Amino acid sequence: MKTSYYYNAILLILVFIIHQNLNAQENLIRLNGIVKNDSLLLKDINIINKTKKTGASSNAKGEFIIHAALGDSILFSSLSYVRRTIKISNYHIKHKKMVVYLEQGYNELDEITLNQRIKFDTSKILTYKGMPLDRDDDFYREPPNIRKSIDPTANAPGGNILGLVFKLADVLFLNKIREKKKEKRKKLKIKTEKQTQFLDNIVTNYSEEFFTKELKIHPDKIYIFIDYCQDNNLKKHYNANEFVVKNFLITQSKKFNQIKP
């Protein structure tokens, strides 16, 4: 009876895992995209889905195909162009396409990390069986006590208590530094969340009509324009007033509309 119970429990767990994997795959969307620099179609651009750990590259026409889900981060990189990361939005999911503009520039090669430990082949080192290893007197000597040389309280009565006070002060100082770092990380997290919310809601806050009529952006290119603005540091205005944000968008729209399709 117990064997049957455990068998059924394991079977249910396996079914649940398979179901979750199938759901995750169903959420993936095939995206057709083009990579450009102004009107120039870019070949051999590396396209990596950093979230799903998958990749692709653009062909001679700048075209590429990659599978992604809402919220995935897609990295576009090349030695000759500035890297760009785009977060998959509802616009990409709805239209199943991406038009990506890269700026000319040079990227340094990533540092190569060696996961395996380096092993040295010592089999060819010339040695002699029974070779004596001489050690002089210095080999057996202990290192000098530096604290006794520089700390006048080391040998004095009450020196241990004073040393304890210093240690306690060090602990309190380190705790204070940790608290400051923790507070800094907390503020950075809040700032990042506000910036993300600002970018996600910018079209809703200013309406599509503002983008199409005031900025002369084609309805199908609104989110492409938002991506373009992100590359020009739109997020730094997350806490600015409406006048500053709109002025930034107007300036960027003039440059964006000059880009040849």
Coordinates of C-alpha atoms in Angstrom, one line a residue:
M1 CA 0.0 0.0 0.0
K2 CA 2.8 2.4 0.9
T3 CA 4.6 1.6 -2.3
S4 CA 1.5 2.4 -4.3
Y5 CA 1.1 5.8 -2.5
Y6 CA 4.7 6.8 -3.1
Y7 CA 4.4 5.8 -6.8
N8 CA 1.3 7.9 -7.2
A9 CA 2.9 10.9 -5.5
I10 CA 6.0 10.7 -7.7
L11 CA 3.8 10.4 -10.8
L12 CA 1.8 13.5 -9.8
I13 CA 5.0 15.5 -9.3
L14 CA 6.3 14.4 -12.7
V15 CA 3.0 15.4 -14.4
F16 CA 3.1 18.8 -12.7
I17 CA 6.7 19.4 -13.8
I18 CA 5.9 18.4 -17.4
H19 CA 2.8 20.6 -17.3
Q20 CA 4.8 23.6 -16.1
N21 CA 7.4 23.1 -18.9
L22 CA 4.7 22.9 -21.5
N23 CA 3.2 26.1 -20.2
A24 CA 6.6 27.8 -20.3
Q25 CA 7.1 26.7 -23.9
E26 CA 3.6 27.9 -24.9
N27 CA 4.4 31.4 -23.7
L28 CA 7.3 31.6 -26.1
I29 CA 6.7 33.8 -29.2
R30 CA 8.6 33.6 -32.4
L31 CA 9.8 37.1 -33.2
N32 CA 10.9 38.2 -36.7
G33 CA 13.3 41.1 -36.6
I34 CA 15.6 43.3 -38.5
V35 CA 18.8 45.0 -37.3
K36 CA 19.8 48.4 -38.8
N37 CA 22.2 51.3 -38.6
D38 CA 20.2 54.1 -40.1
S39 CA 19.2 52.6 -43.5
L40 CA 22.1 50.1 -43.5
L41 CA 21.1 46.4 -42.9
L42 CA 23.5 44.8 -40.4
K43 CA 24.8 41.3 -41.0
D44 CA 26.3 38.8 -38.4
I45 CA 24.9 40.7 -35.3
N46 CA 24.9 38.4 -32.3
I47 CA 21.4 38.2 -30.8
I48 CA 21.1 36.6 -27.4
N49 CA 18.0 36.0 -25.2
K50 CA 19.7 36.5 -21.8
T51 CA 16.6 35.2 -20.0
K52 CA 16.2 31.9 -21.9
K53 CA 19.9 31.4 -22.7
T54 CA 19.2 31.1 -26.5
G55 CA 20.7 33.0 -29.4
A56 CA 20.7 33.8 -33.1
S57 CA 22.5 36.0 -35.6
S58 CA 21.3 38.3 -38.4
N59 CA 21.6 37.3 -42.0
A60 CA 22.9 39.4 -45.0
K61 CA 19.5 41.3 -45.0
G62 CA 19.8 42.1 -41.3
E63 CA 17.0 39.6 -40.6
F64 CA 16.8 37.3 -37.6
I65 CA 14.4 35.0 -35.8
I66 CA 14.4 34.4 -32.0
H67 CA 11.9 32.9 -29.6
A68 CA 11.1 35.0 -26.5
A69 CA 8.4 35.7 -23.8
L70 CA 7.1 38.8 -22.2
G71 CA 9.8 40.5 -20.1
D72 CA 12.8 38.6 -21.6
S73 CA 16.0 40.6 -22.2
I74 CA 17.4 40.4 -25.7
L75 CA 21.0 41.5 -26.2
F76 CA 22.3 42.7 -29.6
S77 CA 26.1 42.8 -29.8
S78 CA 28.9 43.2 -32.3
L79 CA 32.5 44.4 -32.2
S80 CA 31.7 47.3 -34.6
Y81 CA 28.5 48.5 -32.9
V82 CA 27.4 49.6 -29.5
R83 CA 25.7 46.9 -27.5
R84 CA 21.9 47.2 -26.9
T85 CA 19.6 45.3 -24.7
I86 CA 15.8 45.4 -25.3
K87 CA 13.2 44.1 -22.9
I88 CA 10.3 42.3 -24.7
S89 CA 7.1 44.3 -24.2
N90 CA 3.5 43.7 -25.0
Y91 CA 4.0 45.5 -28.3
H92 CA 6.6 42.9 -29.4
I93 CA 4.3 40.0 -28.3
K94 CA 1.3 41.5 -30.1
H95 CA 3.1 42.3 -33.4
K96 CA 5.6 39.4 -33.3
K97 CA 8.3 41.6 -34.8
M98 CA 11.3 43.8 -33.8
V99 CA 13.1 46.6 -35.6
V100 CA 16.4 47.3 -33.8
Y101 CA 18.7 50.3 -34.5
L102 CA 22.4 50.0 -33.4
E103 CA 24.9 52.9 -33.2
Q104 CA 28.5 52.6 -34.5
G105 CA 31.1 52.0 -31.9
Y106 CA 33.6 49.4 -30.6
N107 CA 33.0 46.9 -27.9
E108 CA 35.9 45.2 -25.9
L109 CA 35.9 41.5 -25.9
D110 CA 34.4 39.9 -22.8
E111 CA 36.9 38.6 -20.3
I112 CA 37.2 34.8 -20.7
T113 CA 36.5 32.9 -17.5
L114 CA 38.2 29.5 -17.2
N115 CA 35.9 27.1 -15.4
Q116 CA 38.4 24.3 -15.2
R117 CA 41.4 24.5 -13.0
I118 CA 44.8 24.7 -14.8
K119 CA 46.8 21.5 -14.3
F120 CA 50.5 21.5 -14.8
D121 CA 52.2 18.5 -16.3
T122 CA 55.1 17.7 -14.0
S123 CA 55.9 14.3 -15.6
K124 CA 58.6 15.9 -17.7
I125 CA 60.4 17.8 -15.0
L126 CA 63.9 16.3 -14.5
T127 CA 64.3 14.9 -10.9
Y128 CA 66.4 12.3 -9.2
K129 CA 65.2 9.6 -6.9
G130 CA 66.3 10.3 -3.4
M131 CA 67.3 13.9 -4.1
P132 CA 68.0 15.6 -0.7
L133 CA 66.1 18.8 0.0
D134 CA 68.3 21.1 2.2
R135 CA 66.6 23.4 4.7
D136 CA 68.5 26.1 6.5
D137 CA 67.9 27.3 10.0
D138 CA 65.6 30.1 8.8
F139 CA 63.1 27.5 7.6
Y140 CA 62.3 26.5 11.2
R141 CA 62.1 30.0 12.6
E142 CA 58.8 31.6 13.5
P143 CA 57.9 35.0 12.0
P144 CA 58.4 38.0 14.3
N145 CA 55.5 39.3 16.4
I146 CA 54.8 42.5 14.6
R147 CA 52.2 43.6 17.1
K148 CA 54.8 43.7 19.9
S149 CA 57.0 45.9 17.8
I150 CA 54.4 48.5 16.9
D151 CA 51.8 48.3 19.6
P152 CA 53.0 49.7 23.0
T153 CA 50.0 48.2 24.8
A154 CA 50.7 44.7 23.6
N155 CA 52.8 43.8 26.7
A156 CA 51.4 46.4 29.1
P157 CA 48.9 45.6 31.9
G158 CA 45.4 46.0 30.6
G159 CA 46.6 45.7 27.0
N160 CA 44.2 42.9 26.3
I161 CA 41.2 45.0 27.5
L162 CA 42.3 47.9 25.3
G163 CA 42.7 45.4 22.4
L164 CA 39.2 44.2 23.0
V165 CA 37.9 47.8 22.9
F166 CA 39.6 48.3 19.5
K167 CA 38.1 45.0 18.2
L168 CA 34.7 46.1 19.4
A169 CA 35.1 49.4 17.6
D170 CA 36.1 47.6 14.4
V171 CA 33.0 45.5 14.6
L172 CA 30.7 48.5 15.1
F173 CA 32.4 50.3 12.3
L174 CA 32.0 47.3 9.9
N175 CA 28.3 47.0 10.9
K176 CA 27.8 50.7 10.1
I177 CA 29.4 50.2 6.7
R178 CA 27.2 47.2 6.1
E179 CA 24.1 49.1 7.1
K180 CA 25.0 51.9 4.7
K181 CA 25.5 49.4 1.8
K182 CA 22.2 47.8 2.6
E183 CA 20.5 51.2 2.6
K184 CA 22.2 52.0 -0.7
R185 CA 21.0 48.8 -2.3
K186 CA 17.5 49.4 -1.0
K187 CA 17.4 52.9 -2.6
L188 CA 18.8 51.6 -5.8
K189 CA 16.1 48.9 -6.0
I190 CA 13.4 51.4 -5.4
K191 CA 14.9 53.7 -8.1
T192 CA 15.1 50.8 -10.6
E193 CA 11.5 49.8 -9.9
K194 CA 10.3 53.4 -10.4
Q195 CA 12.3 53.7 -13.7
T196 CA 10.8 50.4 -15.0
Q197 CA 7.3 51.6 -14.0
F198 CA 7.9 54.9 -15.7
L199 CA 9.0 53.2 -19.0
D200 CA 6.2 50.7 -18.9
N201 CA 3.5 53.4 -18.4
I202 CA 4.8 56.2 -20.6
V203 CA 2.5 55.5 -23.5
T204 CA -0.5 55.2 -21.3
N205 CA 0.4 58.4 -19.3
Y206 CA 0.8 60.6 -22.4
S207 CA -1.6 58.7 -24.7
E208 CA -1.0 57.3 -28.2
E209 CA -2.5 60.5 -29.7
F210 CA 0.4 62.5 -28.3
F211 CA 3.0 60.2 -30.0
T212 CA 1.2 60.0 -33.4
K213 CA -0.1 63.6 -33.7
E214 CA 2.4 65.7 -31.7
L215 CA 5.5 63.6 -32.3
K216 CA 4.6 62.3 -35.8
I217 CA 5.4 58.8 -34.8
H218 CA 3.7 56.0 -36.8
P219 CA 1.3 53.9 -34.6
D220 CA 3.3 50.7 -35.4
K221 CA 6.6 52.4 -34.4
I222 CA 5.6 53.9 -31.0
Y223 CA 7.3 51.2 -29.0
I224 CA 10.3 51.1 -31.3
F225 CA 10.6 54.9 -30.6
I226 CA 10.4 54.2 -26.9
D227 CA 13.2 51.7 -27.2
Y228 CA 15.2 54.3 -29.2
C229 CA 14.6 56.8 -26.4
Q230 CA 15.7 54.3 -23.8
D231 CA 19.0 54.0 -25.5
N232 CA 19.3 57.8 -25.1
N233 CA 18.7 57.6 -21.4
L234 CA 15.0 58.2 -21.2
K235 CA 14.9 56.5 -17.8
K236 CA 16.9 59.3 -16.1
H237 CA 13.8 61.5 -16.4
Y238 CA 11.6 59.0 -14.4
N239 CA 11.2 61.6 -11.6
A240 CA 11.0 64.7 -13.8
N241 CA 7.8 66.8 -14.4
E242 CA 5.7 66.5 -17.5
F243 CA 7.3 69.4 -19.3
V244 CA 10.8 68.0 -19.1
V245 CA 9.7 64.5 -20.2
K246 CA 7.7 65.9 -23.2
N247 CA 10.5 68.2 -24.2
F248 CA 12.9 65.2 -24.2
L249 CA 10.5 63.1 -26.3
I250 CA 10.0 65.9 -28.8
T251 CA 13.8 66.3 -29.2
Q252 CA 14.3 62.6 -29.7
S253 CA 11.3 62.3 -32.1
K254 CA 12.9 64.8 -34.5
K255 CA 16.1 62.6 -34.6
F256 CA 14.1 59.4 -34.9
N257 CA 11.9 60.6 -37.8
Q258 CA 15.1 61.5 -39.7
I259 CA 16.1 57.8 -39.7
K260 CA 15.4 56.3 -43.1
P261 CA 13.2 53.2 -43.0

